[in-house]
């Protein structure tokens, strides 16, 4: 079992559960999460969605083995890939999405938080968007949203060096709502999600739609442009060196490029 889903008290929970690989996300896991988001949207009894991980790890991002072996298509094919469909379902979820970041949130683990409504982070978590260090480029509109959230300088630290940052920094730069003790983060996030049982669902839906505003189209357009470059870079010698170094548990050597 790698994705567990349950709907309890109006909250559809998507729990990433592949702890032996630090919750790295495979194609099948993206598909299961997409199905859960679509089902949550269609079920009138669901008032909010909760995305969570395992103690100590939210997700270590895309499975790097998958990056090496599964060539995403180019153009329209890339836009129809499981990860794209998952992110599109997240972006288009018309119910509040609450994330409980139970630990490390790397790569898409942090990128997906940019498109959630509430983000509660364990005080033991670390966040990072190490795309450039992996020979890749920012994805899913992070090249647009991260500079908008925190300004170019602080975005450059996070997107160009990819260095990890703390939960407190995540709050300070606008990625997270609050930091909670590790043992309390899921329950706190669940309580926030359950508040939507007392709020009028139609007004919540329309308010969320309004908050997306004209930026929504720009986000989709940015996702498409980033996706083209990302797909090309996945096959680059720089990325191959970074992926091999990860599995060989060594530092990558970019001196030859
Ligand atoms: N893809 C595939 N496998 C991954 C993975 C990923 N994103 N992240 C972790 N794993 C695997 C490791 O290869 C290892 O497998 P093994 O036991 O067969 O050797 C196992 O999960 C445990 O990972 P390990 O690195 O030993 O754990 P750690 O506690 O020392 O470090 C992380 C945890 C999350 C900091 C570290 O695994 C990491 O940096 N992962 C890669 C994150 C990344 O670059 N993601 C971005 C993708 S865009």
Short mmCIF file of C-alpha atoms and ligand atoms in Angstrom, two decimals:
data_model
loop_
_atom_site.label_atom_id
_atom_site.label_comp_id
_atom_site.label_asym_id
_atom_site.label_seq_id
_atom_site.Cartn_x
_atom_site.Cartn_y
_atom_site.Cartn_z
CA UNK A 1 0.00 0.00 0.00
CA UNK A 2 1.54 3.31 -1.00
CA UNK A 3 -1.40 5.70 -0.90
CA UNK A 4 -4.07 5.28 1.77
CA UNK A 5 -7.36 7.10 1.44
CA UNK A 6 -10.27 7.46 3.84
CA UNK A 7 -13.16 9.85 4.28
CA UNK A 8 -13.95 10.55 7.92
CA UNK A 9 -16.15 13.32 9.28
CA UNK A 10 -16.28 15.25 5.98
CA UNK A 11 -12.52 15.13 5.38
CA UNK A 12 -11.05 13.08 2.52
CA UNK A 13 -7.57 12.06 3.64
CA UNK A 14 -4.79 11.17 1.22
CA UNK A 15 -1.92 9.59 3.15
CA UNK A 16 1.38 8.98 1.37
CA UNK A 17 2.64 5.71 2.80
CA UNK A 18 5.84 4.35 1.27
CA UNK A 19 8.18 4.89 4.20
CA UNK A 20 10.86 2.43 3.02
CA UNK A 21 11.56 4.81 0.11
CA UNK A 22 10.93 7.97 2.12
CA UNK A 23 7.51 8.32 0.46
CA UNK A 24 9.04 8.86 -3.01
CA UNK A 25 6.17 9.22 -5.49
CA UNK A 26 5.74 6.77 -8.35
CA UNK A 27 3.44 6.98 -11.36
CA UNK A 28 0.97 4.63 -9.64
CA UNK A 29 0.95 6.85 -6.55
CA UNK A 30 0.22 9.99 -8.60
CA UNK A 31 -2.64 8.10 -10.24
CA UNK A 32 -4.07 7.03 -6.87
CA UNK A 33 -3.82 10.60 -5.54
CA UNK A 34 -5.51 11.98 -8.66
CA UNK A 35 -8.36 9.47 -8.29
CA UNK A 36 -8.76 10.46 -4.63
CA UNK A 37 -8.89 14.19 -5.47
CA UNK A 38 -11.46 13.63 -8.23
CA UNK A 39 -13.58 11.45 -5.92
CA UNK A 40 -13.36 14.08 -3.16
CA UNK A 41 -14.54 16.76 -5.55
CA UNK A 42 -17.53 14.68 -6.65
CA UNK A 43 -18.60 13.57 -3.15
CA UNK A 44 -20.94 16.16 -1.60
CA UNK A 45 -20.21 14.73 1.86
CA UNK A 46 -16.55 15.75 1.53
CA UNK A 47 -15.98 19.32 2.74
CA UNK A 48 -12.16 19.43 2.68
CA UNK A 49 -9.14 17.35 1.67
CA UNK A 50 -6.19 16.50 3.92
CA UNK A 51 -2.86 15.43 2.40
CA UNK A 52 -0.37 13.90 4.81
CA UNK A 53 2.67 11.61 5.01
CA UNK A 54 4.43 9.41 7.55
CA UNK A 55 6.15 10.40 10.79
CA UNK A 56 9.43 12.04 9.75
CA UNK A 57 8.68 12.21 6.04
CA UNK A 58 6.01 13.92 3.98
CA UNK A 59 7.53 12.94 0.64
CA UNK A 60 11.06 12.84 -0.77
CA UNK A 61 9.59 13.89 -4.12
CA UNK A 62 9.36 12.14 -7.42
CA UNK A 63 10.85 8.63 -7.42
CA UNK A 64 14.29 9.22 -8.92
CA UNK A 65 14.30 5.70 -10.37
CA UNK A 66 11.16 6.65 -12.27
CA UNK A 67 12.91 9.79 -13.49
CA UNK A 68 15.66 7.58 -14.94
CA UNK A 69 13.50 4.93 -16.53
CA UNK A 70 10.22 6.53 -17.55
CA UNK A 71 10.63 9.09 -20.27
CA UNK A 72 7.77 11.56 -20.01
CA UNK A 73 6.39 12.45 -23.40
CA UNK A 74 7.02 15.81 -24.96
CA UNK A 75 4.36 18.45 -25.65
CA UNK A 76 0.78 17.24 -25.22
CA UNK A 77 1.98 13.82 -23.98
CA UNK A 78 3.93 15.39 -21.12
CA UNK A 79 0.85 17.38 -20.14
CA UNK A 80 -1.11 14.13 -19.93
CA UNK A 81 1.42 12.38 -17.66
CA UNK A 82 0.27 11.08 -14.24
CA UNK A 83 2.17 13.78 -12.33
CA UNK A 84 0.66 16.52 -14.50
CA UNK A 85 -2.81 15.08 -14.01
CA UNK A 86 -2.26 14.97 -10.25
CA UNK A 87 -1.10 18.58 -10.09
CA UNK A 88 -3.96 19.68 -12.33
CA UNK A 89 -6.46 17.89 -10.05
CA UNK A 90 -4.88 19.64 -7.05
CA UNK A 91 -5.02 23.04 -8.75
CA UNK A 92 -8.62 22.49 -9.76
CA UNK A 93 -9.83 21.04 -6.47
CA UNK A 94 -12.72 23.31 -5.55
CA UNK A 95 -12.68 22.27 -1.87
CA UNK A 96 -10.10 23.47 0.67
CA UNK A 97 -6.92 21.39 0.63
CA UNK A 98 -4.98 21.17 3.91
CA UNK A 99 -1.45 19.72 4.02
CA UNK A 100 0.07 18.18 7.15
CA UNK A 101 3.80 18.16 6.39
CA UNK A 102 4.92 15.41 8.75
CA UNK A 103 8.61 15.55 7.82
CA UNK A 104 10.91 16.04 4.83
CA UNK A 105 9.17 17.63 1.85
CA UNK A 106 11.54 17.55 -1.11
CA UNK A 107 10.99 18.48 -4.76
CA UNK A 108 7.33 18.06 -5.63
CA UNK A 109 6.81 17.53 -1.88
CA UNK A 110 7.34 21.28 -1.53
CA UNK A 111 5.99 22.28 -4.95
CA UNK A 112 2.59 20.77 -4.21
CA UNK A 113 2.34 22.87 -1.02
CA UNK A 114 2.30 26.01 -3.18
CA UNK A 115 -1.10 24.87 -4.46
CA UNK A 116 -2.66 23.87 -1.12
CA UNK A 117 -4.80 26.27 0.92
CA UNK A 118 -3.42 25.52 4.40
CA UNK A 119 0.05 24.11 5.08
CA UNK A 120 0.97 22.96 8.60
CA UNK A 121 4.57 21.84 9.03
CA UNK A 122 6.12 19.61 11.69
CA UNK A 123 8.92 21.31 13.61
CA UNK A 124 11.13 18.39 12.52
CA UNK A 125 10.50 18.87 8.80
CA UNK A 126 12.91 20.17 6.18
CA UNK A 127 11.73 21.54 2.85
CA UNK A 128 13.70 21.82 -0.38
CA UNK A 129 13.27 22.33 -4.11
CA UNK A 130 16.57 20.89 -5.39
CA UNK A 131 15.61 20.81 -9.07
CA UNK A 132 18.63 22.72 -10.36
CA UNK A 133 21.00 20.57 -8.27
CA UNK A 134 19.45 17.56 -10.02
CA UNK A 135 20.06 19.07 -13.46
CA UNK A 136 16.37 20.00 -13.76
CA UNK A 137 14.32 23.21 -13.59
CA UNK A 138 11.51 24.36 -11.28
CA UNK A 139 8.13 22.75 -11.99
CA UNK A 140 4.40 23.26 -11.56
CA UNK A 141 4.57 27.04 -11.59
CA UNK A 142 7.12 27.28 -8.78
CA UNK A 143 9.23 29.54 -11.03
CA UNK A 144 6.25 31.95 -10.97
CA UNK A 145 4.71 31.46 -7.53
CA UNK A 146 7.88 31.27 -5.39
CA UNK A 147 9.28 34.68 -6.51
CA UNK A 148 5.77 36.16 -6.14
CA UNK A 149 5.53 34.84 -2.57
CA UNK A 150 8.93 35.93 -1.28
CA UNK A 151 10.71 38.15 -3.82
CA UNK A 152 13.48 37.24 -6.22
CA UNK A 153 16.37 37.09 -3.72
CA UNK A 154 14.81 34.61 -1.33
CA UNK A 155 13.34 32.64 -4.25
CA UNK A 156 16.83 32.38 -5.78
CA UNK A 157 18.13 30.76 -2.57
CA UNK A 158 15.41 28.15 -2.74
CA UNK A 159 15.19 27.55 -6.48
CA UNK A 160 18.75 28.08 -7.72
CA UNK A 161 20.78 26.50 -4.89
CA UNK A 162 17.97 24.18 -3.79
CA UNK A 163 19.28 24.32 -0.22
CA UNK A 164 16.91 22.93 2.43
CA UNK A 165 15.03 25.39 4.60
CA UNK A 166 13.41 25.15 8.01
CA UNK A 167 9.71 25.11 8.90
CA UNK A 168 10.09 28.58 10.44
CA UNK A 169 11.58 29.86 7.16
CA UNK A 170 8.71 28.22 5.28
CA UNK A 171 6.23 30.23 7.37
CA UNK A 172 8.27 33.41 7.12
CA UNK A 173 8.41 33.24 3.31
CA UNK A 174 4.73 32.38 2.93
CA UNK A 175 4.92 28.72 1.90
CA UNK A 176 3.51 27.42 5.21
CA UNK A 177 0.69 28.55 7.50
CA UNK A 178 2.23 27.48 10.85
CA UNK A 179 4.77 25.18 12.52
CA UNK A 180 3.45 22.52 14.93
CA UNK A 181 5.19 20.00 17.18
CA UNK A 182 5.76 16.79 15.20
CA UNK A 183 3.24 14.84 17.27
CA UNK A 184 0.48 17.39 16.76
CA UNK A 185 0.72 18.40 13.11
CA UNK A 186 -1.74 15.86 11.67
CA UNK A 187 -4.40 16.41 14.34
CA UNK A 188 -4.12 20.17 14.00
CA UNK A 189 -4.44 19.96 10.20
CA UNK A 190 -7.43 17.63 10.57
CA UNK A 191 -9.16 20.03 12.96
CA UNK A 192 -8.71 22.88 10.46
CA UNK A 193 -10.09 20.66 7.66
CA UNK A 194 -13.07 19.69 9.85
CA UNK A 195 -13.98 23.36 10.37
CA UNK A 196 -15.37 23.26 6.84
CA UNK A 197 -18.17 20.99 8.09
CA UNK A 198 -19.58 24.10 9.80
CA UNK A 199 -19.11 26.47 6.85
CA UNK A 200 -21.41 26.82 3.80
CA UNK A 201 -19.84 24.71 1.02
CA UNK A 202 -21.13 26.81 -1.88
CA UNK A 203 -19.63 30.02 -0.48
CA UNK A 204 -16.34 28.24 0.29
CA UNK A 205 -16.18 26.90 -3.27
CA UNK A 206 -16.89 30.26 -4.88
CA UNK A 207 -14.49 32.11 -2.58
CA UNK A 208 -11.71 29.66 -3.46
CA UNK A 209 -12.50 30.13 -7.15
CA UNK A 210 -12.29 33.92 -6.74
CA UNK A 211 -8.98 33.66 -4.87
CA UNK A 212 -7.48 31.84 -7.86
CA UNK A 213 -8.47 34.82 -9.99
CA UNK A 214 -6.80 35.66 -13.29
CA UNK A 215 -3.56 34.09 -12.01
CA UNK A 216 -4.99 30.61 -12.70
CA UNK A 217 -4.47 30.81 -16.47
CA UNK A 218 -0.96 32.17 -15.99
CA UNK A 219 -0.17 29.28 -13.65
CA UNK A 220 -1.35 26.73 -16.25
CA UNK A 221 0.65 28.45 -18.98
CA UNK A 222 3.78 28.49 -16.76
CA UNK A 223 3.30 24.80 -15.94
CA UNK A 224 3.27 24.02 -19.66
CA UNK A 225 6.44 26.03 -20.39
CA UNK A 226 8.31 24.60 -17.40
CA UNK A 227 7.11 21.10 -18.32
CA UNK A 228 8.65 21.30 -21.80
CA UNK A 229 12.05 22.25 -20.42
CA UNK A 230 11.80 19.80 -17.50
CA UNK A 231 11.07 16.88 -19.85
CA UNK A 232 14.05 17.77 -22.04
CA UNK A 233 16.34 18.21 -19.03
CA UNK A 234 15.36 14.79 -17.61
CA UNK A 235 17.37 13.30 -20.49
CA UNK A 236 20.33 15.67 -20.07
CA UNK A 237 23.80 14.39 -19.10
CA UNK A 238 23.68 16.77 -16.10
CA UNK A 239 20.53 15.12 -14.77
CA UNK A 240 21.86 11.61 -15.43
CA UNK A 241 24.98 12.43 -13.42
CA UNK A 242 22.85 13.77 -10.54
CA UNK A 243 20.53 10.73 -10.49
CA UNK A 244 23.38 8.23 -10.65
CA UNK A 245 25.21 10.08 -7.86
CA UNK A 246 22.08 9.87 -5.68
CA UNK A 247 21.82 6.09 -5.98
CA UNK A 248 25.59 5.63 -5.66
CA UNK A 249 25.40 7.76 -2.48
CA UNK A 250 28.10 10.18 -3.66
CA UNK A 251 28.32 13.86 -4.55
CA UNK A 252 27.59 14.59 -8.22
CA UNK A 253 30.48 15.89 -10.33
CA UNK A 254 29.40 18.67 -12.70
CA UNK A 255 32.97 19.81 -13.46
CA UNK A 256 32.91 18.15 -16.90
CA UNK A 257 29.87 20.11 -18.15
N1 LIG B 1 13.43 8.46 -5.24
C1 LIG B 1 13.78 7.16 -5.15
N2 LIG B 1 14.25 6.61 -4.01
C2 LIG B 1 14.37 7.42 -2.95
C3 LIG B 1 14.04 8.77 -2.98
C4 LIG B 1 13.54 9.31 -4.20
N3 LIG B 1 13.14 10.57 -4.32
N4 LIG B 1 14.27 9.32 -1.77
C5 LIG B 1 14.74 8.32 -0.99
N5 LIG B 1 14.81 7.18 -1.70
C6 LIG B 1 15.25 5.87 -1.25
C7 LIG B 1 16.77 5.81 -1.12
O1 LIG B 1 17.37 5.47 -2.36
C8 LIG B 1 16.92 4.71 -0.08
O2 LIG B 1 16.73 3.48 -0.73
P1 LIG B 1 17.62 2.19 -0.29
O3 LIG B 1 17.21 1.93 1.15
O4 LIG B 1 17.17 1.13 -1.23
O5 LIG B 1 19.06 2.62 -0.41
C9 LIG B 1 15.72 4.92 0.85
O6 LIG B 1 14.77 5.66 0.09
C10 LIG B 1 16.04 5.72 2.08
O7 LIG B 1 16.63 6.95 1.69
P2 LIG B 1 17.92 7.57 2.36
O8 LIG B 1 18.47 8.63 1.44
O9 LIG B 1 18.85 6.48 2.78
O10 LIG B 1 17.27 8.24 3.67
P3 LIG B 1 17.82 9.46 4.55
O11 LIG B 1 16.97 9.48 5.77
O12 LIG B 1 19.30 9.40 4.68
O13 LIG B 1 17.48 10.78 3.67
C11 LIG B 1 16.09 12.16 2.27
C12 LIG B 1 16.12 11.12 3.40
C13 LIG B 1 14.62 12.40 1.91
C14 LIG B 1 16.72 13.48 2.77
C15 LIG B 1 16.89 11.64 1.07
O14 LIG B 1 16.43 10.33 0.77
C16 LIG B 1 16.80 12.46 -0.18
O15 LIG B 1 17.41 13.50 -0.29
N6 LIG B 1 16.04 11.93 -1.19
C17 LIG B 1 16.02 12.47 -2.52
C18 LIG B 1 15.22 13.70 -2.54
C19 LIG B 1 15.26 14.35 -3.89
O16 LIG B 1 16.26 14.78 -4.41
N7 LIG B 1 14.05 14.47 -4.41
C20 LIG B 1 13.82 15.33 -5.49
C21 LIG B 1 13.20 14.68 -6.62
S1 LIG B 1 12.80 15.98 -7.74
#
